[in-house]
Coordinates of C-alpha atoms and ligand atoms in Angstrom, one line a residue:
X135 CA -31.8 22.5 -51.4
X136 CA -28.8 24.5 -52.7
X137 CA -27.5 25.5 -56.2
X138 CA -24.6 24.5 -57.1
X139 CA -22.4 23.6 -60.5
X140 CA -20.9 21.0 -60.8
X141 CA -19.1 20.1 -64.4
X142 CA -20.6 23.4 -66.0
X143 CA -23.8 22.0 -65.3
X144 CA -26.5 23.6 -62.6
X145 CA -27.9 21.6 -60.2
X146 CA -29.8 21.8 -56.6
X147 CA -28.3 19.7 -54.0
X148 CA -29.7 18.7 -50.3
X149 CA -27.6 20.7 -47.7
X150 CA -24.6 19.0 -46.0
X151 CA -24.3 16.2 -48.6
X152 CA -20.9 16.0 -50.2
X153 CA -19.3 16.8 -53.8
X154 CA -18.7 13.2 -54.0
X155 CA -22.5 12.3 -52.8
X156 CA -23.6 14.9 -55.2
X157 CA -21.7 14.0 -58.2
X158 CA -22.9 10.6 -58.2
X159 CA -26.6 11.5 -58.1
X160 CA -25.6 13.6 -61.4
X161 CA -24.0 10.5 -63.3
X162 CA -20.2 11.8 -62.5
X163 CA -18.1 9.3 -61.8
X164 CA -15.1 10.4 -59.4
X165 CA -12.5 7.5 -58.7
X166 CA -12.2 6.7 -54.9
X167 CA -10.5 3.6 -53.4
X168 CA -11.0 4.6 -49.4
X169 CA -14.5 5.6 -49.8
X170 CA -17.5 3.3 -48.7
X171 CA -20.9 4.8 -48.7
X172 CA -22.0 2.9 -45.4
X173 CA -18.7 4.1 -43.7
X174 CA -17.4 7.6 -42.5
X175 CA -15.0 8.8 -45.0
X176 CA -11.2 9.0 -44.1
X177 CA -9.9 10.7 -47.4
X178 CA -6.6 8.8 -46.9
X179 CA -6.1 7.8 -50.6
X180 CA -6.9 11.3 -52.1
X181 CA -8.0 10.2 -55.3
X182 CA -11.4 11.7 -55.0
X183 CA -9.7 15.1 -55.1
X184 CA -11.2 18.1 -57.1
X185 CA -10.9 21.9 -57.9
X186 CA -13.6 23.9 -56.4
X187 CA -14.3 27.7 -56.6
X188 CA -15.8 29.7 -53.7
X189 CA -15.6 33.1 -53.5
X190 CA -13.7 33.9 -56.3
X191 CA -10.6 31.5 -54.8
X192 CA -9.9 27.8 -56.9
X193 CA -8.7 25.8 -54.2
X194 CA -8.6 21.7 -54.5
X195 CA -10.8 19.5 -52.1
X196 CA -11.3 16.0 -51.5
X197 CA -15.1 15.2 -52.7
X198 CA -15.2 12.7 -50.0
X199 CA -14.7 14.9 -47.1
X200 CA -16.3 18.1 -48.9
X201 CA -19.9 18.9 -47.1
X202 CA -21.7 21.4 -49.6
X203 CA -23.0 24.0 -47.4
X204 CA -23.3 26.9 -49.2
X205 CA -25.0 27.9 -53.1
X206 CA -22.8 29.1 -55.6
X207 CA -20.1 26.6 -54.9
X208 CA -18.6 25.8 -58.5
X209 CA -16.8 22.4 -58.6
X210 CA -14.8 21.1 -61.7
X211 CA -14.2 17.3 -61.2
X212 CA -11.1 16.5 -63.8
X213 CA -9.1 19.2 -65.8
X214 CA -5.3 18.7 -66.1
X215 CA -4.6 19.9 -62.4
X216 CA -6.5 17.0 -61.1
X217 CA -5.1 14.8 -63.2
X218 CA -2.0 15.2 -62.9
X219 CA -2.5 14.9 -59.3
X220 CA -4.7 11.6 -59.6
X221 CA -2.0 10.7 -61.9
X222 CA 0.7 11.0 -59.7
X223 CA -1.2 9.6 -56.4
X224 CA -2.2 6.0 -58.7
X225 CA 1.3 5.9 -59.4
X226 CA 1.9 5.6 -55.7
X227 CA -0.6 3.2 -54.6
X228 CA 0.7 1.1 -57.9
X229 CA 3.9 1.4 -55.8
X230 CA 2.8 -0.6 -53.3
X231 CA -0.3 -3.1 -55.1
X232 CA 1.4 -3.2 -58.7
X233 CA -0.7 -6.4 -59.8
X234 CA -4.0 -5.1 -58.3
X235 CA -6.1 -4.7 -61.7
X236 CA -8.8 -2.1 -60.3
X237 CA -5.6 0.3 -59.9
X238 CA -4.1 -0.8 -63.4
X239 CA -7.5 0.1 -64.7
X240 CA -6.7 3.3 -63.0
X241 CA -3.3 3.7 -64.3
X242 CA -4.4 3.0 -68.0
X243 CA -7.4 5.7 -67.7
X244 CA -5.1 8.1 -66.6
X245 CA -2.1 7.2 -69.2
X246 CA 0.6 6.5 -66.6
X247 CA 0.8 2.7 -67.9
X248 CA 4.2 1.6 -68.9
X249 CA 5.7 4.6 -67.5
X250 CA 10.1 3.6 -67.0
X251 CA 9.2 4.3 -63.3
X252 CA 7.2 1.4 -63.4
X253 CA 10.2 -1.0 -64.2
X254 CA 11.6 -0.6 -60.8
X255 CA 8.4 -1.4 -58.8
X256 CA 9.1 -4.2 -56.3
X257 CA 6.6 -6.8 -57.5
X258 CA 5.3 -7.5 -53.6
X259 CA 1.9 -6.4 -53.5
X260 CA 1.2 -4.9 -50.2
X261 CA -1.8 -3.0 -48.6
X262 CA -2.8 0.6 -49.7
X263 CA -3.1 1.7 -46.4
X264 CA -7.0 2.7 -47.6
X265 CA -8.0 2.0 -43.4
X266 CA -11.2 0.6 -45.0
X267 CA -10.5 -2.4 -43.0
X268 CA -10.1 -1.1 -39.8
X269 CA -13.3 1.6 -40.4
X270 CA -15.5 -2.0 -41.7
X271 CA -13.8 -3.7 -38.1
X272 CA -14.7 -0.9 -35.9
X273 CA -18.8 -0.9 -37.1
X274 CA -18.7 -4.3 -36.9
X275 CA -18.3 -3.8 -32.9
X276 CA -14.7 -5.9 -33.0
X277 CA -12.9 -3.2 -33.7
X278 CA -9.8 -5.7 -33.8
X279 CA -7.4 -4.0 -36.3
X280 CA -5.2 -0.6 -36.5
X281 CA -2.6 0.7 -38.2
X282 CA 0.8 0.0 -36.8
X283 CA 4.7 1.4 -37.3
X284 CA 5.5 4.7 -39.6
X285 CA 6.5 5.2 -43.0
X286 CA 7.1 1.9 -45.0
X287 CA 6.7 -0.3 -42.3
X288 CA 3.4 0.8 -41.9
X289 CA 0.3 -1.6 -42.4
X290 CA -2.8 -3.6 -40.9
X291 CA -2.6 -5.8 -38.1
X292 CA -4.2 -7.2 -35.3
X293 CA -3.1 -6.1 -31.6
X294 CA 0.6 -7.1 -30.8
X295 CA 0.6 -9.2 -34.4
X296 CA -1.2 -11.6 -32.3
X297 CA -4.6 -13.3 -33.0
X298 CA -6.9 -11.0 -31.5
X299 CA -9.2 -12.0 -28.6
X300 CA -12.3 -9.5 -30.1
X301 CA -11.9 -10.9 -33.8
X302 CA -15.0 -12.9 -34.6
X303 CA -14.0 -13.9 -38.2
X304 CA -16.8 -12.0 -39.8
X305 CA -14.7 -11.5 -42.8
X306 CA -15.9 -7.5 -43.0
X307 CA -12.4 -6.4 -43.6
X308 CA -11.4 -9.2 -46.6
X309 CA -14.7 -8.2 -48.4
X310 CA -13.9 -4.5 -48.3
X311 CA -10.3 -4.4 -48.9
X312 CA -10.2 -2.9 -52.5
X313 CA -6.8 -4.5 -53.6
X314 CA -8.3 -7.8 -51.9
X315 CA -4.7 -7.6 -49.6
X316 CA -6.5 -9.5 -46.8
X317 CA -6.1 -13.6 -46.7
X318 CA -9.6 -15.3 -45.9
X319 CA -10.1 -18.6 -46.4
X320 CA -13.3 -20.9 -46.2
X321 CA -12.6 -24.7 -46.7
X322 CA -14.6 -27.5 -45.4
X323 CA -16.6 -25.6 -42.9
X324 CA -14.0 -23.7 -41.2
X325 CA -12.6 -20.0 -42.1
X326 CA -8.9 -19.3 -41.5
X327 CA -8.1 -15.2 -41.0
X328 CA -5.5 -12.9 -39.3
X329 CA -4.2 -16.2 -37.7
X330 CA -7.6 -18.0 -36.1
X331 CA -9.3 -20.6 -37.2
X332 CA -13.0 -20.2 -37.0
X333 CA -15.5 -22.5 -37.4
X334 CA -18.4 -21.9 -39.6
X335 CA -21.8 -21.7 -39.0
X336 CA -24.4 -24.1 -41.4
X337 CA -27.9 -22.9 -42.6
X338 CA -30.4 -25.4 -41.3
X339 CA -32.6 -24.4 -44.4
X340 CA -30.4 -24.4 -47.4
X341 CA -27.2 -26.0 -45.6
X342 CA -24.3 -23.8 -46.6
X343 CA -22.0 -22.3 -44.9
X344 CA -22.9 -18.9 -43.7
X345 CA -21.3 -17.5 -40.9
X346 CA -19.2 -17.8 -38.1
X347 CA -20.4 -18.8 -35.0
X348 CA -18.8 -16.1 -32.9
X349 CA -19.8 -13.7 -35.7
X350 CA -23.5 -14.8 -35.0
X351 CA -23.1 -14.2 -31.4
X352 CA -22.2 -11.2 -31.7
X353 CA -24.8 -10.1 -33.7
X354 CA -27.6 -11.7 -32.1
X355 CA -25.8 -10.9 -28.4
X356 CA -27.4 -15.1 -28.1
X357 CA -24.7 -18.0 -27.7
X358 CA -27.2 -20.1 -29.2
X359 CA -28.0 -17.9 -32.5
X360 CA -30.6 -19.6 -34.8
X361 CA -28.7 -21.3 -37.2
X362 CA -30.7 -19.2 -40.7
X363 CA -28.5 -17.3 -43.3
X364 CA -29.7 -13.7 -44.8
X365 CA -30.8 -15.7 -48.0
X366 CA -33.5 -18.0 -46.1
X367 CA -34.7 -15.9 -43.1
X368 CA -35.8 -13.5 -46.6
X369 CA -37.7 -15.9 -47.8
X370 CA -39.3 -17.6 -44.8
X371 CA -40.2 -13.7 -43.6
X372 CA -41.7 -13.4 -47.3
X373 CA -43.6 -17.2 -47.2
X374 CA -45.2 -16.2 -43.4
X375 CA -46.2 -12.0 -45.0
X376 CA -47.4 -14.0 -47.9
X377 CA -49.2 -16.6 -46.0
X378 CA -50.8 -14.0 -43.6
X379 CA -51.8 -11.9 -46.7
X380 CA -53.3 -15.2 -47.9
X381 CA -55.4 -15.8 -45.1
X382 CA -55.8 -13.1 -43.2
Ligands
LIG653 S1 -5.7 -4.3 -45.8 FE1 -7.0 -3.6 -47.6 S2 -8.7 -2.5 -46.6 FE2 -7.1 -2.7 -45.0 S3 -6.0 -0.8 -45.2 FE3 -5.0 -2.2 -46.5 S4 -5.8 -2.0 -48.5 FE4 -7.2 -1.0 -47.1

């Protein structure tokens, strides 16, 4: 364990975690929107940013990317320096997801609501460019989206626009996409996304919807998958453990 400070306050922290890990297990709260705890951090958005002091020099960090690896490492998490940069970095992703109310939330915390520049905002709500999506796609094994063009034009797509041949509709990137930019949709057994149509997979138990069934092929590597959703394979493992407990 190493000590650290964090906030004024002393703490001892496992080797190698980050600020950001580390703050959280002491009740700070550091805003992040490109951050996902079962993902490899990007630090694209930058919001996580904070000041930190290491041998004598103040130098600012993003928490996200920030392994602790040595004691003594003093971190200050908000003081005007980070605020105003937080401040000014909300602003821009308000520039391009203006109606997105996890970012207004944002924006009123760090009183930059009804700023003039905010009259002039195009009222298109586009994606923040967080890569969460692609990150979520890549675990997944499809690894079906990237980044494409430069500057404004830049954004999320599948290869060549087109409907990708490794997409297996799992959803992954519409349930992680912070500003919820992604179009999903699940009607009458069949999800639409990034252009295919998939169809959707029923529980045999419970009967809903679950999955699709190139999703479930993928996961199970079987073309035949057994036809059970999270919810009810739980319980039927619980009823055989508790039936074996029973009787055993
Ligand atoms: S589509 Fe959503 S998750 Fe993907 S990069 Fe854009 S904002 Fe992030």
């Amino acid at each position: 364990m190493i000590e650290i400070v964090i906030d004024g306050q002393k703490c001892y922290v496992e080797k190698g975690i980050t600020i950001l890990e580390a703050a959280k297990t002491m009740g700070i709260r550091i805003p992040t929107k490109c951050y996902h705890p079962g993902l490899s951090p990007s630090g694209s958005c930058r919001l996580c940013s904070v000041e930190i002091k290491e041998m004598g020099r103040h130098r600012i960090v993003m928490s996200c990317m920030f392994p602790i690896e040595n004691p003594g490492l003093e971190v200050i998490t908000f003081n005007e320096r980070i605020k105003k940069l937080r401040s000014f970095i909300v602003e821009m992703l308000l520039l391009r997801s203006p109606d997105d109310p996890s970012l207004k939330a944002l924006a009123r915390e760090y009183g930059i609501e009804d700023q003039p520049s905010h009259n002039s905002y195009t009222r298109e709500n586009k994606c923040i460019l967080c890569g969460l999506c692609i990150s979520a796609c890549e675990a997944s094994g499809s690894a079906a989206l990237s980044f494409i063009n430069r500057g404004h034009e830049r954004e999320v797509a599948t290869p060549f626009d087109e409907p990708s041949l490794t997409c297996t509709g799992c959803g992954a990137c519409a349930e992680i996409c912070p500003v919820n930019f992604i179009e999903m949709e699940d009607k009458d057994g069949v999800r639409f996304i990034w252009g295919k149509i998939f169809a959707l997979a029923k529980c045999r138990i419970c009967g809903k919807y679950f999955a699709t069934f190139e999703q479930l092929a993928a996961a199970t590597g079987n073309d035949e998958p057994e036809l059970l959703c999270m919810r009810c394979k739980q319980l039927e493992e619980a009823r055989i453990i508790g039936h074996g407990i029973t009787t055993g």
